[in-house]
Amino acid sequence: MAGFSWYLSEGFQVIIEKSKEAKCSLQDVQLRFLCPDDLEEVRSLCREWFPIEYPQSWYEDITSSERFFALAAVYKSQIIGLIVAEIKPYLKLNAEDRGILSRWFASKDTLVAYILSLGVVRSYRRSGVATLLLDVLLSHLAGAAPQPPHDHRVKAIFLHVLTTNTEAIHFYEQKRFCLHSFLPYYYSIQGRNKDGFTYVYYVNGGHAPWGIYDYVKCVARAAWRGGGLYPWLWGKLQAALTIAWHRPAASTTPLVITP
């Protein structure tokens, strides 16, 4: 098993198994949050990794704003991987993303995390770096100990991915992200429209909108926890019969009106 060290310790404890194909030891990988001095290096990496051209303001935001969880993996003084997620109120999501959570979570206190980017330098891929970065994010948002300022208010972590990016899709599915929706023509890359998927990972009790089957399953689970389905149903039936038995019967005596 391999560990890692922090430039800035935030109380996270994540243990990642070292890959047999590792090209660097995770024991030598340090984690730190991005700072303004990283802007040019991060921009160069993103241009190499992603087909989307981000504006200058985006790089300024992720390297300076507390609104973003922007974590870098550093090896030999160079950034070899990074993850950027924006923590935002659920009510401020775009229309195409509102459906990731049940309407029961539609309040001003509910937060979601949107993974904007996760990338690793090609020569260090399949070394556990991407898993390390993602696991730290999950631990921060849904760990046993609440991390301020979110305090377990984040109910879903989601992302968008090109339908053709099979490597990324396989990675997120291995991490138990669930396919939520298909987004036709979501991306515009070099003047061409590309389809995308939305993937979601639910945390802190969050869940997708429920159908009839989900409600039935929830009732059945609650019944079993209470001693079994049949005793639960029998108890409900007994209560209904008791109410019916003790309800006063309607009078059958004809009403006589005397002058």
PDB file of C-alpha atoms in Angstrom:
ATOM      1  CA  MET A   1       0.000   0.000   0.000  1.00  0.00           C
ATOM      2  CA  ALA A   2       1.160   3.505  -0.743  1.00  0.00           C
ATOM      3  CA  GLY A   3       0.650   6.778   1.076  1.00  0.00           C
ATOM      4  CA  PHE A   4       1.102  10.398   0.162  1.00  0.00           C
ATOM      5  CA  SER A   5       2.017  13.697   1.742  1.00  0.00           C
ATOM      6  CA  TRP A   6       0.335  17.090   1.791  1.00  0.00           C
ATOM      7  CA  TYR A   7       1.637  20.593   1.363  1.00  0.00           C
ATOM      8  CA  LEU A   8      -1.531  21.783   3.127  1.00  0.00           C
ATOM      9  CA  SER A   9      -3.046  19.244   5.489  1.00  0.00           C
ATOM     10  CA  GLU A  10      -6.851  19.327   5.628  1.00  0.00           C
ATOM     11  CA  GLY A  11      -7.423  16.171   7.650  1.00  0.00           C
ATOM     12  CA  PHE A  12      -8.046  13.896   4.681  1.00  0.00           C
ATOM     13  CA  GLN A  13      -6.934  10.296   5.017  1.00  0.00           C
ATOM     14  CA  VAL A  14      -7.027   8.275   1.819  1.00  0.00           C
ATOM     15  CA  ILE A  15      -5.084   5.076   1.171  1.00  0.00           C
ATOM     16  CA  ILE A  16      -4.636   4.050  -2.435  1.00  0.00           C
ATOM     17  CA  GLU A  17      -3.127   0.765  -3.587  1.00  0.00           C
ATOM     18  CA  LYS A  18      -0.171   1.286  -5.850  1.00  0.00           C
ATOM     19  CA  SER A  19      -0.714   0.100  -9.410  1.00  0.00           C
ATOM     20  CA  LYS A  20       1.640  -2.538 -10.809  1.00  0.00           C
ATOM     21  CA  GLU A  21       2.080  -0.248 -13.816  1.00  0.00           C
ATOM     22  CA  ALA A  22       2.966   2.778 -11.716  1.00  0.00           C
ATOM     23  CA  LYS A  23       5.550   5.096 -13.248  1.00  0.00           C
ATOM     24  CA  CYS A  24       5.893   7.065 -10.038  1.00  0.00           C
ATOM     25  CA  SER A  25       5.449   6.091  -6.447  1.00  0.00           C
ATOM     26  CA  LEU A  26       2.448   7.636  -4.721  1.00  0.00           C
ATOM     27  CA  GLN A  27       4.675   7.918  -1.657  1.00  0.00           C
ATOM     28  CA  ASP A  28       6.505  10.669  -3.532  1.00  0.00           C
ATOM     29  CA  VAL A  29       3.364  12.448  -4.747  1.00  0.00           C
ATOM     30  CA  GLN A  30       2.384  15.560  -2.834  1.00  0.00           C
ATOM     31  CA  LEU A  31      -1.061  17.159  -2.843  1.00  0.00           C
ATOM     32  CA  ARG A  32      -1.765  20.852  -2.595  1.00  0.00           C
ATOM     33  CA  PHE A  33      -4.419  23.315  -3.635  1.00  0.00           C
ATOM     34  CA  LEU A  34      -3.859  25.475  -6.693  1.00  0.00           C
ATOM     35  CA  CYS A  35      -2.628  29.032  -6.262  1.00  0.00           C
ATOM     36  CA  PRO A  36      -2.352  31.994  -8.669  1.00  0.00           C
ATOM     37  CA  ASP A  37       1.275  31.114  -9.448  1.00  0.00           C
ATOM     38  CA  ASP A  38       0.051  27.869 -11.066  1.00  0.00           C
ATOM     39  CA  LEU A  39      -2.054  29.601 -13.718  1.00  0.00           C
ATOM     40  CA  GLU A  40       0.287  29.241 -16.693  1.00  0.00           C
ATOM     41  CA  GLU A  41       1.253  25.659 -15.866  1.00  0.00           C
ATOM     42  CA  VAL A  42      -2.384  24.633 -15.417  1.00  0.00           C
ATOM     43  CA  ARG A  43      -3.409  26.311 -18.666  1.00  0.00           C
ATOM     44  CA  SER A  44      -0.689  24.465 -20.554  1.00  0.00           C
ATOM     45  CA  LEU A  45      -1.786  21.127 -19.084  1.00  0.00           C
ATOM     46  CA  CYS A  46      -5.478  21.696 -19.801  1.00  0.00           C
ATOM     47  CA  ARG A  47      -4.752  22.601 -23.414  1.00  0.00           C
ATOM     48  CA  GLU A  48      -2.856  19.334 -23.718  1.00  0.00           C
ATOM     49  CA  TRP A  49      -5.491  17.187 -21.992  1.00  0.00           C
ATOM     50  CA  PHE A  50      -8.862  18.566 -23.056  1.00  0.00           C
ATOM     51  CA  PRO A  51     -10.399  19.452 -26.449  1.00  0.00           C
ATOM     52  CA  ILE A  52     -12.238  22.430 -24.929  1.00  0.00           C
ATOM     53  CA  GLU A  53     -10.663  25.877 -24.858  1.00  0.00           C
ATOM     54  CA  TYR A  54     -11.247  27.496 -21.469  1.00  0.00           C
ATOM     55  CA  PRO A  55     -11.256  31.307 -21.133  1.00  0.00           C
ATOM     56  CA  GLN A  56      -8.597  33.151 -19.170  1.00  0.00           C
ATOM     57  CA  SER A  57     -11.136  33.995 -16.454  1.00  0.00           C
ATOM     58  CA  TRP A  58     -11.677  30.288 -15.796  1.00  0.00           C
ATOM     59  CA  TYR A  59      -8.003  29.741 -14.999  1.00  0.00           C
ATOM     60  CA  GLU A  60      -7.986  32.805 -12.777  1.00  0.00           C
ATOM     61  CA  ASP A  61     -11.009  31.507 -10.871  1.00  0.00           C
ATOM     62  CA  ILE A  62      -9.794  27.959 -10.248  1.00  0.00           C
ATOM     63  CA  THR A  63      -6.399  29.156  -9.043  1.00  0.00           C
ATOM     64  CA  SER A  64      -7.730  31.789  -6.647  1.00  0.00           C
ATOM     65  CA  SER A  65     -11.421  31.390  -5.772  1.00  0.00           C
ATOM     66  CA  GLU A  66     -12.559  29.432  -2.723  1.00  0.00           C
ATOM     67  CA  ARG A  67     -15.657  28.439  -4.680  1.00  0.00           C
ATOM     68  CA  PHE A  68     -13.588  25.743  -6.358  1.00  0.00           C
ATOM     69  CA  PHE A  69     -12.030  22.602  -4.953  1.00  0.00           C
ATOM     70  CA  ALA A  70      -8.890  22.705  -7.106  1.00  0.00           C
ATOM     71  CA  LEU A  71      -6.352  20.097  -6.027  1.00  0.00           C
ATOM     72  CA  ALA A  72      -3.034  19.325  -7.686  1.00  0.00           C
ATOM     73  CA  ALA A  73      -0.866  16.218  -7.519  1.00  0.00           C
ATOM     74  CA  VAL A  74       2.787  17.267  -7.581  1.00  0.00           C
ATOM     75  CA  TYR A  75       5.781  15.058  -8.371  1.00  0.00           C
ATOM     76  CA  LYS A  76       9.329  16.400  -8.476  1.00  0.00           C
ATOM     77  CA  SER A  77       8.008  19.973  -8.233  1.00  0.00           C
ATOM     78  CA  GLN A  78       5.773  19.551 -11.291  1.00  0.00           C
ATOM     79  CA  ILE A  79       2.001  19.225 -11.459  1.00  0.00           C
ATOM     80  CA  ILE A  80       1.229  15.779 -12.873  1.00  0.00           C
ATOM     81  CA  GLY A  81      -2.507  15.734 -12.198  1.00  0.00           C
ATOM     82  CA  LEU A  82      -5.337  17.910 -10.999  1.00  0.00           C
ATOM     83  CA  ILE A  83      -9.016  17.822 -10.175  1.00  0.00           C
ATOM     84  CA  VAL A  84     -11.280  20.859 -10.227  1.00  0.00           C
ATOM     85  CA  ALA A  85     -14.806  20.828  -8.815  1.00  0.00           C
ATOM     86  CA  GLU A  86     -17.201  23.703  -8.244  1.00  0.00           C
ATOM     87  CA  ILE A  87     -19.379  23.584  -5.135  1.00  0.00           C
ATOM     88  CA  LYS A  88     -22.649  25.336  -5.917  1.00  0.00           C
ATOM     89  CA  PRO A  89     -26.260  25.574  -4.669  1.00  0.00           C
ATOM     90  CA  TYR A  90     -28.595  23.044  -6.240  1.00  0.00           C
ATOM     91  CA  LEU A  91     -31.106  25.783  -7.080  1.00  0.00           C
ATOM     92  CA  LYS A  92     -28.523  27.471  -9.327  1.00  0.00           C
ATOM     93  CA  LEU A  93     -28.029  24.476 -11.592  1.00  0.00           C
ATOM     94  CA  ASN A  94     -28.792  24.720 -15.293  1.00  0.00           C
ATOM     95  CA  ALA A  95     -32.103  23.265 -16.450  1.00  0.00           C
ATOM     96  CA  GLU A  96     -30.482  20.134 -17.913  1.00  0.00           C
ATOM     97  CA  ASP A  97     -28.900  19.303 -14.551  1.00  0.00           C
ATOM     98  CA  ARG A  98     -31.839  19.946 -12.197  1.00  0.00           C
ATOM     99  CA  GLY A  99     -33.049  16.369 -12.613  1.00  0.00           C
ATOM    100  CA  ILE A 100     -30.051  14.790 -10.892  1.00  0.00           C
ATOM    101  CA  LEU A 101     -31.705  15.122  -7.465  1.00  0.00           C
ATOM    102  CA  SER A 102     -35.145  14.377  -6.109  1.00  0.00           C
ATOM    103  CA  ARG A 103     -37.386  17.410  -5.612  1.00  0.00           C
ATOM    104  CA  TRP A 104     -37.184  16.769  -1.863  1.00  0.00           C
ATOM    105  CA  PHE A 105     -33.713  18.333  -1.953  1.00  0.00           C
ATOM    106  CA  ALA A 106     -34.847  21.506  -3.740  1.00  0.00           C
ATOM    107  CA  SER A 107     -33.883  23.936  -0.982  1.00  0.00           C
ATOM    108  CA  LYS A 108     -31.412  26.745  -0.586  1.00  0.00           C
ATOM    109  CA  ASP A 109     -29.333  24.612   1.803  1.00  0.00           C
ATOM    110  CA  THR A 110     -28.671  21.810  -0.686  1.00  0.00           C
ATOM    111  CA  LEU A 111     -25.317  21.889  -2.446  1.00  0.00           C
ATOM    112  CA  VAL A 112     -23.896  19.888  -5.348  1.00  0.00           C
ATOM    113  CA  ALA A 113     -20.363  19.425  -6.627  1.00  0.00           C
ATOM    114  CA  TYR A 114     -19.684  19.689 -10.345  1.00  0.00           C
ATOM    115  CA  ILE A 115     -16.426  18.104 -11.509  1.00  0.00           C
ATOM    116  CA  LEU A 116     -15.109  20.472 -14.159  1.00  0.00           C
ATOM    117  CA  SER A 117     -11.913  18.629 -14.950  1.00  0.00           C
ATOM    118  CA  LEU A 118      -9.807  15.664 -13.906  1.00  0.00           C
ATOM    119  CA  GLY A 119      -6.585  15.031 -15.770  1.00  0.00           C
ATOM    120  CA  VAL A 120      -3.202  13.369 -15.428  1.00  0.00           C
ATOM    121  CA  VAL A 121      -0.020  13.823 -17.451  1.00  0.00           C
ATOM    122  CA  ARG A 122       0.138  10.967 -19.971  1.00  0.00           C
ATOM    123  CA  SER A 123       3.433   9.526 -18.728  1.00  0.00           C
ATOM    124  CA  TYR A 124       1.978   9.190 -15.199  1.00  0.00           C
ATOM    125  CA  ARG A 125      -1.386   7.683 -16.091  1.00  0.00           C
ATOM    126  CA  ARG A 126      -2.400   4.291 -14.667  1.00  0.00           C
ATOM    127  CA  SER A 127      -0.343   5.094 -11.589  1.00  0.00           C
ATOM    128  CA  GLY A 128      -3.295   5.716  -9.279  1.00  0.00           C
ATOM    129  CA  VAL A 129      -3.022   9.512  -9.461  1.00  0.00           C
ATOM    130  CA  ALA A 130      -6.542  10.099 -10.841  1.00  0.00           C
ATOM    131  CA  THR A 131      -8.011   7.721  -8.260  1.00  0.00           C
ATOM    132  CA  LEU A 132      -6.098   9.517  -5.515  1.00  0.00           C
ATOM    133  CA  LEU A 133      -7.422  12.927  -6.539  1.00  0.00           C
ATOM    134  CA  LEU A 134     -11.013  11.738  -6.899  1.00  0.00           C
ATOM    135  CA  ASP A 135     -10.976   9.867  -3.589  1.00  0.00           C
ATOM    136  CA  VAL A 136      -9.746  12.946  -1.753  1.00  0.00           C
ATOM    137  CA  LEU A 137     -12.618  14.970  -3.224  1.00  0.00           C
ATOM    138  CA  LEU A 138     -15.151  12.309  -2.184  1.00  0.00           C
ATOM    139  CA  SER A 139     -13.639  12.105   1.293  1.00  0.00           C
ATOM    140  CA  HIS A 140     -13.801  15.873   1.667  1.00  0.00           C
ATOM    141  CA  LEU A 141     -17.472  16.085   0.677  1.00  0.00           C
ATOM    142  CA  ALA A 142     -18.807  12.872   2.194  1.00  0.00           C
ATOM    143  CA  GLY A 143     -16.304  11.696   4.788  1.00  0.00           C
ATOM    144  CA  ALA A 144     -17.245  10.580   8.285  1.00  0.00           C
ATOM    145  CA  ALA A 145     -16.184  13.948   9.724  1.00  0.00           C
ATOM    146  CA  PRO A 146     -18.054  16.947   8.224  1.00  0.00           C
ATOM    147  CA  GLN A 147     -15.704  19.368   6.495  1.00  0.00           C
ATOM    148  CA  PRO A 148     -16.579  23.070   6.721  1.00  0.00           C
ATOM    149  CA  PRO A 149     -18.025  25.020   5.064  1.00  0.00           C
ATOM    150  CA  HIS A 150     -20.088  22.268   3.379  1.00  0.00           C
ATOM    151  CA  ASP A 151     -20.881  20.099   6.418  1.00  0.00           C
ATOM    152  CA  HIS A 152     -22.418  17.214   4.460  1.00  0.00           C
ATOM    153  CA  ARG A 153     -24.807  19.544   2.589  1.00  0.00           C
ATOM    154  CA  VAL A 154     -23.494  18.287  -0.768  1.00  0.00           C
ATOM    155  CA  LYS A 155     -25.970  15.646  -1.956  1.00  0.00           C
ATOM    156  CA  ALA A 156     -24.580  14.810  -5.393  1.00  0.00           C
ATOM    157  CA  ILE A 157     -21.309  14.958  -7.305  1.00  0.00           C
ATOM    158  CA  PHE A 158     -21.773  15.071 -11.062  1.00  0.00           C
ATOM    159  CA  LEU A 159     -19.940  15.638 -14.313  1.00  0.00           C
ATOM    160  CA  HIS A 160     -20.379  15.787 -18.060  1.00  0.00           C
ATOM    161  CA  VAL A 161     -18.340  13.649 -20.418  1.00  0.00           C
ATOM    162  CA  LEU A 162     -18.159  13.145 -24.170  1.00  0.00           C
ATOM    163  CA  THR A 163     -19.968   9.990 -25.285  1.00  0.00           C
ATOM    164  CA  THR A 164     -16.836   9.057 -27.235  1.00  0.00           C
ATOM    165  CA  ASN A 165     -14.528   9.323 -24.220  1.00  0.00           C
ATOM    166  CA  THR A 166     -14.759   5.642 -23.339  1.00  0.00           C
ATOM    167  CA  GLU A 167     -11.672   5.681 -21.114  1.00  0.00           C
ATOM    168  CA  ALA A 168     -13.126   8.376 -18.843  1.00  0.00           C
ATOM    169  CA  ILE A 169     -16.547   6.703 -18.830  1.00  0.00           C
ATOM    170  CA  HIS A 170     -15.006   3.386 -17.767  1.00  0.00           C
ATOM    171  CA  PHE A 171     -13.027   5.132 -15.023  1.00  0.00           C
ATOM    172  CA  TYR A 172     -16.062   6.861 -13.519  1.00  0.00           C
ATOM    173  CA  GLU A 173     -18.227   3.757 -13.748  1.00  0.00           C
ATOM    174  CA  GLN A 174     -15.553   1.847 -11.836  1.00  0.00           C
ATOM    175  CA  LYS A 175     -15.839   4.546  -9.157  1.00  0.00           C
ATOM    176  CA  ARG A 176     -19.610   3.884  -8.925  1.00  0.00           C
ATOM    177  CA  PHE A 177     -20.755   6.965 -10.802  1.00  0.00           C
ATOM    178  CA  CYS A 178     -24.147   6.290 -12.407  1.00  0.00           C
ATOM    179  CA  LEU A 179     -25.220   7.301 -15.902  1.00  0.00           C
ATOM    180  CA  HIS A 180     -28.028   9.804 -15.467  1.00  0.00           C
ATOM    181  CA  SER A 181     -28.840  11.348 -18.817  1.00  0.00           C
ATOM    182  CA  PHE A 182     -27.874  11.732 -22.456  1.00  0.00           C
ATOM    183  CA  LEU A 183     -27.129  15.274 -23.663  1.00  0.00           C
ATOM    184  CA  PRO A 184     -27.398  15.586 -27.458  1.00  0.00           C
ATOM    185  CA  TYR A 185     -25.140  18.236 -29.022  1.00  0.00           C
ATOM    186  CA  TYR A 186     -24.009  19.357 -25.571  1.00  0.00           C
ATOM    187  CA  TYR A 187     -20.430  20.194 -26.579  1.00  0.00           C
ATOM    188  CA  SER A 188     -19.185  22.490 -29.297  1.00  0.00           C
ATOM    189  CA  ILE A 189     -15.642  21.451 -30.217  1.00  0.00           C
ATOM    190  CA  GLN A 190     -13.833  23.120 -33.090  1.00  0.00           C
ATOM    191  CA  GLY A 191     -17.118  24.166 -34.622  1.00  0.00           C
ATOM    192  CA  ARG A 192     -18.715  20.722 -34.390  1.00  0.00           C
ATOM    193  CA  ASN A 193     -21.445  19.629 -31.987  1.00  0.00           C
ATOM    194  CA  LYS A 194     -20.749  16.575 -29.849  1.00  0.00           C
ATOM    195  CA  ASP A 195     -23.025  14.492 -27.620  1.00  0.00           C
ATOM    196  CA  GLY A 196     -22.419  14.093 -23.913  1.00  0.00           C
ATOM    197  CA  PHE A 197     -23.456  12.080 -20.870  1.00  0.00           C
ATOM    198  CA  THR A 198     -24.196  13.174 -17.312  1.00  0.00           C
ATOM    199  CA  TYR A 199     -22.781  10.913 -14.590  1.00  0.00           C
ATOM    200  CA  VAL A 200     -23.725  11.269 -10.915  1.00  0.00           C
ATOM    201  CA  TYR A 201     -22.379   9.988  -7.596  1.00  0.00           C
ATOM    202  CA  TYR A 202     -24.786  10.424  -4.687  1.00  0.00           C
ATOM    203  CA  VAL A 203     -23.532  11.262  -1.194  1.00  0.00           C
ATOM    204  CA  ASN A 204     -24.899  12.231   2.210  1.00  0.00           C
ATOM    205  CA  GLY A 205     -28.322  10.702   1.606  1.00  0.00           C
ATOM    206  CA  GLY A 206     -28.916  12.315  -1.770  1.00  0.00           C
ATOM    207  CA  HIS A 207     -30.711  10.333  -4.470  1.00  0.00           C
ATOM    208  CA  ALA A 208     -32.247  10.661  -7.902  1.00  0.00           C
ATOM    209  CA  PRO A 209     -35.968  11.410  -8.397  1.00  0.00           C
ATOM    210  CA  TRP A 210     -38.007   8.391  -7.350  1.00  0.00           C
ATOM    211  CA  GLY A 211     -40.561   6.424  -9.308  1.00  0.00           C
ATOM    212  CA  ILE A 212     -43.316   4.153  -7.994  1.00  0.00           C
ATOM    213  CA  TYR A 213     -40.906   1.230  -7.702  1.00  0.00           C
ATOM    214  CA  ASP A 214     -38.546   3.263  -5.508  1.00  0.00           C
ATOM    215  CA  TYR A 215     -41.340   4.242  -3.102  1.00  0.00           C
ATOM    216  CA  VAL A 216     -42.514   0.617  -2.851  1.00  0.00           C
ATOM    217  CA  LYS A 217     -38.948  -0.494  -2.195  1.00  0.00           C
ATOM    218  CA  CYS A 218     -38.530   2.155   0.509  1.00  0.00           C
ATOM    219  CA  VAL A 219     -41.740   1.064   2.277  1.00  0.00           C
ATOM    220  CA  ALA A 220     -40.729  -2.589   2.056  1.00  0.00           C
ATOM    221  CA  ARG A 221     -37.284  -1.833   3.469  1.00  0.00           C
ATOM    222  CA  ALA A 222     -38.801   0.094   6.359  1.00  0.00           C
ATOM    223  CA  ALA A 223     -41.193  -2.785   6.995  1.00  0.00           C
ATOM    224  CA  TRP A 224     -38.425  -5.381   7.084  1.00  0.00           C
ATOM    225  CA  ARG A 225     -36.406  -3.267   9.482  1.00  0.00           C
ATOM    226  CA  GLY A 226     -39.428  -3.230  11.744  1.00  0.00           C
ATOM    227  CA  GLY A 227     -39.559  -7.049  12.007  1.00  0.00           C
ATOM    228  CA  GLY A 228     -40.640  -8.225   8.579  1.00  0.00           C
ATOM    229  CA  LEU A 229     -43.101  -7.391   5.840  1.00  0.00           C
ATOM    230  CA  TYR A 230     -45.959  -9.653   6.923  1.00  0.00           C
ATOM    231  CA  PRO A 231     -46.003  -8.503  10.576  1.00  0.00           C
ATOM    232  CA  TRP A 232     -45.953  -4.927   9.331  1.00  0.00           C
ATOM    233  CA  LEU A 233     -48.885  -5.516   6.963  1.00  0.00           C
ATOM    234  CA  TRP A 234     -50.799  -7.456   9.653  1.00  0.00           C
ATOM    235  CA  GLY A 235     -50.258  -4.605  12.109  1.00  0.00           C
ATOM    236  CA  LYS A 236     -51.615  -2.089   9.611  1.00  0.00           C
ATOM    237  CA  LEU A 237     -54.621  -4.337   8.904  1.00  0.00           C
ATOM    238  CA  GLN A 238     -55.333  -4.763  12.615  1.00  0.00           C
ATOM    239  CA  ALA A 239     -55.240  -1.005  13.114  1.00  0.00           C
ATOM    240  CA  ALA A 240     -57.672  -0.477  10.244  1.00  0.00           C
ATOM    241  CA  LEU A 241     -60.068  -3.172  11.575  1.00  0.00           C
ATOM    242  CA  THR A 242     -59.958  -1.681  15.067  1.00  0.00           C
ATOM    243  CA  ILE A 243     -60.885   1.747  13.758  1.00  0.00           C
ATOM    244  CA  ALA A 244     -63.708   0.284  11.661  1.00  0.00           C
ATOM    245  CA  TRP A 245     -65.043  -1.840  14.573  1.00  0.00           C
ATOM    246  CA  HIS A 246     -65.217   1.036  17.043  1.00  0.00           C
ATOM    247  CA  ARG A 247     -66.661   3.549  14.618  1.00  0.00           C
ATOM    248  CA  PRO A 248     -70.299   4.272  15.631  1.00  0.00           C
ATOM    249  CA  ALA A 249     -72.795   2.735  13.215  1.00  0.00           C
ATOM    250  CA  ALA A 250     -75.141   5.000  11.337  1.00  0.00           C
ATOM    251  CA  SER A 251     -78.644   5.074  12.827  1.00  0.00           C
ATOM    252  CA  THR A 252     -81.296   3.110  10.873  1.00  0.00           C
ATOM    253  CA  THR A 253     -84.286   4.499  12.830  1.00  0.00           C
ATOM    254  CA  PRO A 254     -86.443   6.600  10.538  1.00  0.00           C
ATOM    255  CA  LEU A 255     -86.623  10.249  11.409  1.00  0.00           C
ATOM    256  CA  VAL A 256     -90.169  11.230  12.461  1.00  0.00           C
ATOM    257  CA  ILE A 257     -91.156  14.839  12.391  1.00  0.00           C
ATOM    258  CA  THR A 258     -94.224  15.712  14.459  1.00  0.00           C
ATOM    259  CA  PRO A 259     -96.215  18.763  13.798  1.00  0.00           C
TER     260      PRO A 259
END
